[in-house]
Amino acid sequence: MTTSKNWTNHAISKIAADFQRSADTHLIKLELPSISGIDIYLKDESTHPTGSLKHRLARSLFLYSICNGWVGPETTIIESSSGSTAVSEAYFARLLNLPFIAVVPKRTAAKKIEQIEFYGGKAHFVEHSDQIYAESKRLAKELNGHYMDQFTYAEKATDWRGNNNIANSIFEQMAMEEHKIPSWIVMSAGTGGTSATIGRFIRYQQHNTQLCVVDPENSVFHQFYQTGDTAITSNVGSKIEGIGRPRVEPSFIPGVIDEMRSIPDAASIATIHWLKNIIGRKVGASTGTNLYGALQLASEMKTKGQRGSIVTLLCDSGERYLDTYYNSEWIKQNIGNLEGYPKKLQEFEVSGLLTA
Ligand SMILES: Cc1ncc(COP(=O)(O)O)c(C=O)c1O
């Protein structure tokens, strides 16, 4: 069945007008005197209307599916998600008057479920994060709907050459800084779509920037990067919501990555609490993973006597996670002892060096 051209034009116009009404996100420079000469920036993706970097992806996925003729005026949209993408897709589904169902793991932050429902979407729960794919496919078949499948299409749907993608925006916003071309951009991977966009853009623009991808515990991306084995799986889900996957996602593109690092979950959590004292705001745990990687790189640059800039992403706000990452009882039960990371971060603030 082909979708009517009228509806397609109407849907694209609605998304375009919504984009026209939107502003870009801020690039925040951290004040860290102990690493003078090395500047760290956070691209604050929490300020999108739906609160995370996934607003960009949701817009791209809707445009891609509509232009491919996969979505029409009656199509139920189904998505597998750890929550953030689903919140953003629920927003665009509402904009187009389409029913939306998110297939999410049971442990997803309650605040995200509330937001999905606020935008008129429904949450459909599965026990473990590795069950979201099959259940989404099954539901799409049963309801004759469309499975958006961010894990397959994230890297395809985003226009990596430019068109105001996140990489384009970062380089434009750096234009008047002391070190305009970052030495490093640091990003974690959920679908791998954002790191693919950034890595491709760096190469296409021939920038002298390296891409470092940071991975949390229980994720297979780092091991895949080292071994090339696409069949690796993990039966324990990532505890850092939004990033780290139990299988190698099709949108994860290793060839654009210059370096990968594993970041302990305790370091990610300690970093978000440390950052609160630097910027006065709470952020999500994936931002902690990103920033801890950036601080490691800054410390190494300092040791080598290098100067330059490092950009990483503030993926979403901590207000979504008050009952988990900002609840000391939850941290004790799920992450355990933060193993001295708060102390390492305090020392970094004084010396600019992060001990291993
Ligand atoms: C909070 C958060 N941070 C980071 C990411 C990773 O982004 P990507 O899917 O582009 O790899 C996600 C993805 O869901 C996320 O929800």
Short mmCIF file of C-alpha atoms and ligand atoms in Angstrom, two decimals:
data_model
loop_
_atom_site.label_atom_id
_atom_site.label_comp_id
_atom_site.label_asym_id
_atom_site.label_seq_id
_atom_site.Cartn_x
_atom_site.Cartn_y
_atom_site.Cartn_z
CA MET A 1 0.00 0.00 0.00
CA THR A 2 1.39 3.43 -0.87
CA THR A 3 0.84 6.38 1.45
CA SER A 4 -0.91 9.36 -0.09
CA LYS A 5 1.42 12.16 -1.21
CA ASN A 6 -0.88 14.63 0.53
CA TRP A 7 -0.43 13.05 3.93
CA THR A 8 3.33 12.69 3.42
CA ASN A 9 3.63 16.39 2.50
CA HIS A 10 1.47 17.35 5.48
CA ALA A 11 3.58 15.24 7.89
CA ILE A 12 6.92 16.56 6.59
CA SER A 13 5.64 20.16 6.79
CA LYS A 14 4.54 19.67 10.40
CA ILE A 15 7.97 18.34 11.40
CA ALA A 16 9.72 21.11 9.44
CA ALA A 17 7.62 23.80 11.13
CA ASP A 18 8.34 22.28 14.53
CA PHE A 19 12.08 22.40 13.68
CA GLN A 20 11.76 26.02 12.56
CA ARG A 21 10.32 26.90 15.98
CA SER A 22 13.20 25.18 17.77
CA ALA A 23 16.54 26.56 18.96
CA ASP A 24 19.93 24.87 19.07
CA THR A 25 21.33 23.49 22.33
CA HIS A 26 24.04 25.25 24.37
CA LEU A 27 27.72 24.42 24.59
CA ILE A 28 28.80 24.86 28.22
CA LYS A 29 32.45 25.55 29.08
CA LEU A 30 33.52 24.03 32.39
CA GLU A 31 35.55 26.18 34.76
CA LEU A 32 38.40 23.89 35.85
CA PRO A 33 41.46 25.94 36.85
CA SER A 34 43.55 22.84 37.60
CA ILE A 35 43.75 22.00 33.88
CA SER A 36 44.42 25.51 32.63
CA GLY A 37 45.18 25.37 28.89
CA ILE A 38 42.89 22.37 28.43
CA ASP A 39 39.23 23.34 27.98
CA ILE A 40 36.34 20.92 28.51
CA TYR A 41 32.91 21.61 27.01
CA LEU A 42 29.53 19.93 27.50
CA LYS A 43 27.05 20.03 24.63
CA ASP A 44 23.84 20.34 26.63
CA GLU A 45 21.30 18.12 24.90
CA SER A 46 18.95 18.18 27.90
CA THR A 47 17.43 21.44 26.67
CA HIS A 48 15.59 19.91 23.72
CA PRO A 49 11.77 20.03 24.17
CA THR A 50 11.75 16.33 25.14
CA GLY A 51 14.78 16.57 27.40
CA SER A 52 17.54 14.57 25.69
CA LEU A 53 19.77 14.10 22.65
CA LYS A 54 17.15 11.67 21.37
CA HIS A 55 15.00 14.58 20.20
CA ARG A 56 17.34 14.88 17.20
CA LEU A 57 17.20 11.15 16.51
CA ALA A 58 13.41 10.93 16.83
CA ARG A 59 12.99 13.76 14.31
CA SER A 60 15.37 12.02 11.89
CA LEU A 61 13.72 8.61 12.31
CA PHE A 62 10.26 10.03 11.63
CA LEU A 63 11.47 11.89 8.52
CA TYR A 64 13.31 8.79 7.28
CA SER A 65 10.31 6.48 7.80
CA ILE A 66 7.83 8.91 6.27
CA CYS A 67 10.03 9.58 3.22
CA ASN A 68 10.52 5.82 2.80
CA GLY A 69 6.73 5.39 2.72
CA TRP A 70 6.78 3.24 5.85
CA VAL A 71 4.43 5.45 7.87
CA GLY A 72 0.99 6.72 6.90
CA PRO A 73 -1.92 8.50 8.62
CA GLU A 74 -3.16 5.34 10.39
CA THR A 75 0.17 3.73 11.30
CA THR A 76 0.83 2.72 14.90
CA ILE A 77 4.48 3.46 15.71
CA ILE A 78 6.33 0.94 17.86
CA GLU A 79 9.80 1.42 19.27
CA SER A 80 12.25 -0.50 21.43
CA SER A 81 13.95 1.89 23.81
CA SER A 82 15.57 2.39 27.18
CA GLY A 83 13.22 5.34 27.49
CA SER A 84 14.76 8.53 26.12
CA THR A 85 14.11 7.77 22.45
CA ALA A 86 10.58 6.73 23.30
CA VAL A 87 9.87 10.03 25.07
CA SER A 88 11.06 11.95 22.00
CA GLU A 89 9.21 9.71 19.53
CA ALA A 90 6.01 10.01 21.56
CA TYR A 91 6.31 13.79 21.06
CA PHE A 92 6.60 13.46 17.26
CA ALA A 93 3.86 10.82 17.10
CA ARG A 94 1.54 13.24 18.90
CA LEU A 95 2.54 16.02 16.50
CA LEU A 96 1.37 13.77 13.64
CA ASN A 97 -1.62 12.28 15.47
CA LEU A 98 -0.23 8.75 15.31
CA PRO A 99 -0.62 6.10 18.03
CA PHE A 100 2.69 5.25 19.75
CA ILE A 101 3.81 2.25 21.83
CA ALA A 102 7.22 2.06 23.52
CA VAL A 103 8.63 -1.36 24.38
CA VAL A 104 10.81 -0.67 27.43
CA PRO A 105 12.65 -2.68 30.10
CA LYS A 106 10.87 -2.86 33.47
CA ARG A 107 13.68 -0.94 35.22
CA THR A 108 13.26 2.19 33.03
CA ALA A 109 13.08 5.41 35.08
CA ALA A 110 9.49 6.12 36.15
CA LYS A 111 9.87 9.74 35.06
CA LYS A 112 10.47 8.65 31.45
CA ILE A 113 7.35 6.47 31.48
CA GLU A 114 5.39 9.45 32.80
CA GLN A 115 6.71 11.56 29.94
CA ILE A 116 5.88 8.92 27.29
CA GLU A 117 2.33 8.86 28.64
CA PHE A 118 2.21 12.65 28.88
CA TYR A 119 2.72 12.79 25.10
CA GLY A 120 -0.08 10.27 24.60
CA GLY A 121 2.14 7.19 24.14
CA LYS A 122 1.81 3.81 25.86
CA ALA A 123 4.55 1.87 27.60
CA HIS A 124 4.74 -1.89 27.06
CA PHE A 125 7.11 -3.55 29.55
CA VAL A 126 9.52 -6.45 29.16
CA GLU A 127 11.58 -8.02 31.93
CA HIS A 128 15.10 -7.61 30.45
CA SER A 129 16.69 -5.15 28.04
CA ASP A 130 17.56 -7.88 25.52
CA GLN A 131 13.85 -8.71 25.07
CA ILE A 132 12.85 -5.33 23.63
CA TYR A 133 13.75 -6.18 20.02
CA ALA A 134 11.70 -9.37 19.54
CA GLU A 135 8.74 -7.97 21.44
CA SER A 136 8.71 -4.80 19.29
CA LYS A 137 8.75 -6.89 16.11
CA ARG A 138 5.97 -9.10 17.43
CA LEU A 139 3.79 -6.12 18.40
CA ALA A 140 4.34 -4.39 15.06
CA LYS A 141 3.22 -7.54 13.26
CA GLU A 142 0.20 -8.05 15.50
CA LEU A 143 -0.98 -4.43 15.15
CA ASN A 144 0.09 -4.01 11.53
CA GLY A 145 2.19 -1.09 12.77
CA HIS A 146 5.69 0.16 12.01
CA TYR A 147 8.67 -0.82 14.19
CA MET A 148 10.89 2.27 14.08
CA ASP A 149 13.97 0.26 15.16
CA GLN A 150 16.41 2.95 16.30
CA PHE A 151 19.12 0.34 16.82
CA THR A 152 19.18 -0.43 13.10
CA TYR A 153 18.31 2.95 11.60
CA ALA A 154 19.94 5.56 13.89
CA GLU A 155 23.13 5.74 11.83
CA LYS A 156 21.25 5.73 8.51
CA ALA A 157 18.52 8.26 9.35
CA THR A 158 20.86 11.07 10.48
CA ASP A 159 22.39 13.26 7.80
CA TRP A 160 26.02 12.99 8.92
CA ARG A 161 27.42 15.47 6.36
CA GLY A 162 25.78 18.46 8.02
CA ASN A 163 22.18 19.73 8.09
CA ASN A 164 22.51 20.98 11.65
CA ASN A 165 23.42 17.56 13.00
CA ILE A 166 25.04 17.50 16.42
CA ALA A 167 28.62 17.41 15.07
CA ASN A 168 28.01 20.35 12.76
CA SER A 169 26.54 22.29 15.65
CA ILE A 170 29.51 21.53 17.96
CA PHE A 171 32.11 22.71 15.43
CA GLU A 172 30.11 25.90 14.68
CA GLN A 173 29.75 26.71 18.38
CA MET A 174 33.50 26.18 18.94
CA ALA A 175 34.39 28.72 16.22
CA MET A 176 35.38 31.55 18.59
CA GLU A 177 37.08 29.45 21.28
CA GLU A 178 40.81 29.42 21.97
CA HIS A 179 41.14 25.82 20.74
CA LYS A 180 38.49 25.81 18.00
CA ILE A 181 39.12 22.32 16.74
CA PRO A 182 38.73 19.89 19.65
CA SER A 183 41.58 17.46 20.28
CA TRP A 184 38.92 14.96 21.36
CA ILE A 185 35.18 14.46 21.23
CA VAL A 186 34.00 11.92 23.79
CA MET A 187 30.69 10.07 23.49
CA SER A 188 29.09 6.90 24.78
CA ALA A 189 26.95 4.57 22.67
CA GLY A 190 23.37 3.36 22.98
CA THR A 191 22.41 2.82 19.36
CA GLY A 192 25.84 4.14 18.36
CA GLY A 193 24.07 6.63 16.08
CA THR A 194 25.51 9.77 17.67
CA SER A 195 29.08 8.48 17.68
CA ALA A 196 28.65 7.41 14.02
CA THR A 197 27.45 10.90 13.07
CA ILE A 198 30.28 12.63 14.95
CA GLY A 199 32.97 10.28 13.63
CA ARG A 200 31.83 10.54 10.02
CA PHE A 201 31.54 14.32 10.22
CA ILE A 202 35.10 14.63 11.60
CA ARG A 203 36.41 12.59 8.67
CA TYR A 204 34.28 14.29 6.04
CA GLN A 205 35.40 17.74 7.25
CA GLN A 206 39.00 16.49 7.62
CA HIS A 207 39.24 17.82 11.18
CA ASN A 208 42.21 17.00 13.34
CA THR A 209 39.93 15.68 16.11
CA GLN A 210 39.88 12.19 17.59
CA LEU A 211 36.69 10.42 18.64
CA CYS A 212 36.81 8.51 21.91
CA VAL A 213 33.82 6.27 22.68
CA VAL A 214 33.31 5.37 26.33
CA ASP A 215 31.44 2.24 27.35
CA PRO A 216 29.84 1.31 30.71
CA GLU A 217 30.06 -2.06 32.45
CA ASN A 218 27.99 -4.96 31.02
CA SER A 219 28.12 -3.55 27.48
CA VAL A 220 29.53 -5.51 24.56
CA PHE A 221 30.62 -2.54 22.41
CA HIS A 222 34.15 -2.27 23.83
CA GLN A 223 34.85 -5.97 23.49
CA PHE A 224 33.47 -5.93 19.94
CA TYR A 225 35.74 -2.96 19.13
CA GLN A 226 38.74 -4.96 20.33
CA THR A 227 37.86 -8.32 18.77
CA GLY A 228 35.56 -7.57 15.83
CA ASP A 229 33.26 -10.37 17.02
CA THR A 230 29.68 -9.30 16.21
CA ALA A 231 28.19 -12.31 17.99
CA ILE A 232 29.16 -11.24 21.53
CA THR A 233 26.21 -10.84 23.88
CA SER A 234 25.77 -10.09 27.55
CA ASN A 235 22.96 -11.37 29.71
CA VAL A 236 23.33 -8.59 32.25
CA GLY A 237 21.86 -5.22 31.23
CA SER A 238 23.75 -1.94 31.50
CA LYS A 239 23.04 0.01 34.68
CA ILE A 240 23.76 3.31 32.94
CA GLU A 241 20.42 4.13 31.31
CA GLY A 242 20.59 4.88 27.60
CA ILE A 243 24.05 3.49 26.94
CA GLY A 244 25.79 0.12 26.85
CA ARG A 245 24.03 -2.70 25.04
CA PRO A 246 23.74 -6.48 25.51
CA ARG A 247 24.37 -7.09 21.78
CA VAL A 248 26.34 -5.37 19.02
CA GLU A 249 23.82 -2.95 17.53
CA PRO A 250 23.77 -2.51 13.74
CA SER A 251 24.07 1.30 14.13
CA PHE A 252 27.38 1.03 16.00
CA ILE A 253 30.11 1.86 13.47
CA PRO A 254 33.57 0.96 14.85
CA GLY A 255 35.52 2.30 11.85
CA VAL A 256 34.92 5.96 12.77
CA ILE A 257 36.19 5.57 16.35
CA ASP A 258 39.82 6.40 17.23
CA GLU A 259 39.78 4.99 20.75
CA MET A 260 37.43 3.18 23.12
CA ARG A 261 37.54 3.04 26.91
CA SER A 262 35.55 1.16 29.55
CA ILE A 263 34.35 3.36 32.38
CA PRO A 264 33.38 1.71 35.69
CA ASP A 265 29.76 2.43 36.67
CA ALA A 266 30.95 3.73 40.05
CA ALA A 267 33.07 6.35 38.24
CA SER A 268 30.08 7.45 36.10
CA ILE A 269 27.88 7.91 39.17
CA ALA A 270 30.58 9.67 41.21
CA THR A 271 31.15 12.04 38.28
CA ILE A 272 27.53 13.21 38.06
CA HIS A 273 27.58 14.07 41.77
CA TRP A 274 30.90 15.87 41.36
CA LEU A 275 29.61 17.80 38.32
CA LYS A 276 26.65 19.08 40.33
CA ASN A 277 29.09 21.21 42.33
CA ILE A 278 30.71 22.55 39.15
CA ILE A 279 27.63 23.49 37.08
CA GLY A 280 24.95 23.53 39.78
CA ARG A 281 22.76 21.01 37.95
CA LYS A 282 21.92 17.34 38.01
CA VAL A 283 22.61 15.28 34.88
CA GLY A 284 21.89 11.69 33.83
CA ALA A 285 24.37 8.87 34.36
CA SER A 286 25.49 8.60 30.71
CA THR A 287 26.81 12.16 31.03
CA GLY A 288 28.91 10.89 33.94
CA THR A 289 30.38 8.16 31.72
CA ASN A 290 31.14 10.72 29.01
CA LEU A 291 32.67 13.24 31.37
CA TYR A 292 34.80 10.75 33.27
CA GLY A 293 36.33 9.73 29.91
CA ALA A 294 36.92 13.40 29.08
CA LEU A 295 38.59 13.99 32.48
CA GLN A 296 40.88 10.98 31.91
CA LEU A 297 41.92 12.43 28.55
CA ALA A 298 42.44 15.90 30.07
CA SER A 299 44.63 14.42 32.79
CA GLU A 300 46.71 12.56 30.18
CA MET A 301 47.03 15.71 28.05
CA LYS A 302 48.24 17.62 31.10
CA THR A 303 50.84 14.95 31.87
CA LYS A 304 52.12 15.18 28.29
CA GLY A 305 52.19 18.99 28.44
CA GLN A 306 49.54 19.31 25.72
CA ARG A 307 46.97 22.09 25.39
CA GLY A 308 43.65 21.93 23.55
CA SER A 309 39.94 21.33 23.94
CA ILE A 310 37.73 18.32 24.65
CA VAL A 311 33.99 18.26 23.91
CA THR A 312 31.55 15.78 25.36
CA LEU A 313 27.78 15.49 25.69
CA LEU A 314 25.37 16.27 28.48
CA CYS A 315 22.79 13.74 27.23
CA ASP A 316 19.89 14.35 29.61
CA SER A 317 18.94 15.90 32.93
CA GLY A 318 19.29 14.22 36.31
CA GLU A 319 15.74 15.20 37.28
CA ARG A 320 14.65 12.02 35.48
CA TYR A 321 16.68 9.88 37.86
CA LEU A 322 15.98 11.32 41.33
CA ASP A 323 14.85 7.90 42.60
CA THR A 324 17.91 6.07 41.21
CA TYR A 325 21.22 7.85 40.55
CA TYR A 326 20.35 10.58 43.07
CA ASN A 327 19.11 8.19 45.74
CA SER A 328 21.92 6.96 47.99
CA GLU A 329 20.01 3.78 48.95
CA TRP A 330 19.53 2.86 45.27
CA ILE A 331 23.21 3.54 44.57
CA LYS A 332 24.27 1.33 47.47
CA GLN A 333 22.06 -1.54 46.27
CA ASN A 334 22.68 -1.28 42.53
CA ILE A 335 26.13 0.21 42.04
CA GLY A 336 27.67 -0.47 45.44
CA ASN A 337 30.50 1.42 47.03
CA LEU A 338 31.72 4.23 44.77
CA GLU A 339 35.22 2.85 45.45
CA GLY A 340 37.09 6.04 46.04
CA TYR A 341 35.98 7.79 42.82
CA PRO A 342 34.60 10.83 44.68
CA LYS A 343 38.09 11.24 46.24
CA LYS A 344 39.84 10.85 42.86
CA LEU A 345 37.59 13.57 41.44
CA GLN A 346 38.29 15.91 44.35
CA GLU A 347 42.02 15.37 43.79
CA PHE A 348 41.55 16.05 40.06
CA GLU A 349 39.99 19.38 40.91
CA VAL A 350 43.15 20.36 42.78
CA SER A 351 45.88 18.74 40.67
CA GLY A 352 44.29 18.29 37.22
CA LEU A 353 45.37 14.66 37.38
CA LEU A 354 43.10 11.64 37.60
CA THR A 355 44.76 8.61 39.11
CA ALA A 356 43.94 5.20 37.63
C1 LIG B 1 20.57 9.28 28.09
C2 LIG B 1 21.27 8.75 26.88
N1 LIG B 1 22.58 8.99 26.70
C3 LIG B 1 23.24 8.51 25.62
C4 LIG B 1 22.64 7.75 24.64
C5 LIG B 1 23.42 7.20 23.48
O1 LIG B 1 23.14 7.75 22.22
P1 LIG B 1 23.16 6.90 20.88
O2 LIG B 1 21.92 6.06 20.85
O3 LIG B 1 23.16 7.91 19.78
O4 LIG B 1 24.38 6.04 20.85
C6 LIG B 1 21.29 7.48 24.82
C7 LIG B 1 20.59 6.65 23.86
O5 LIG B 1 19.50 6.15 24.10
C8 LIG B 1 20.59 7.99 25.95
O6 LIG B 1 19.27 7.74 26.14
#
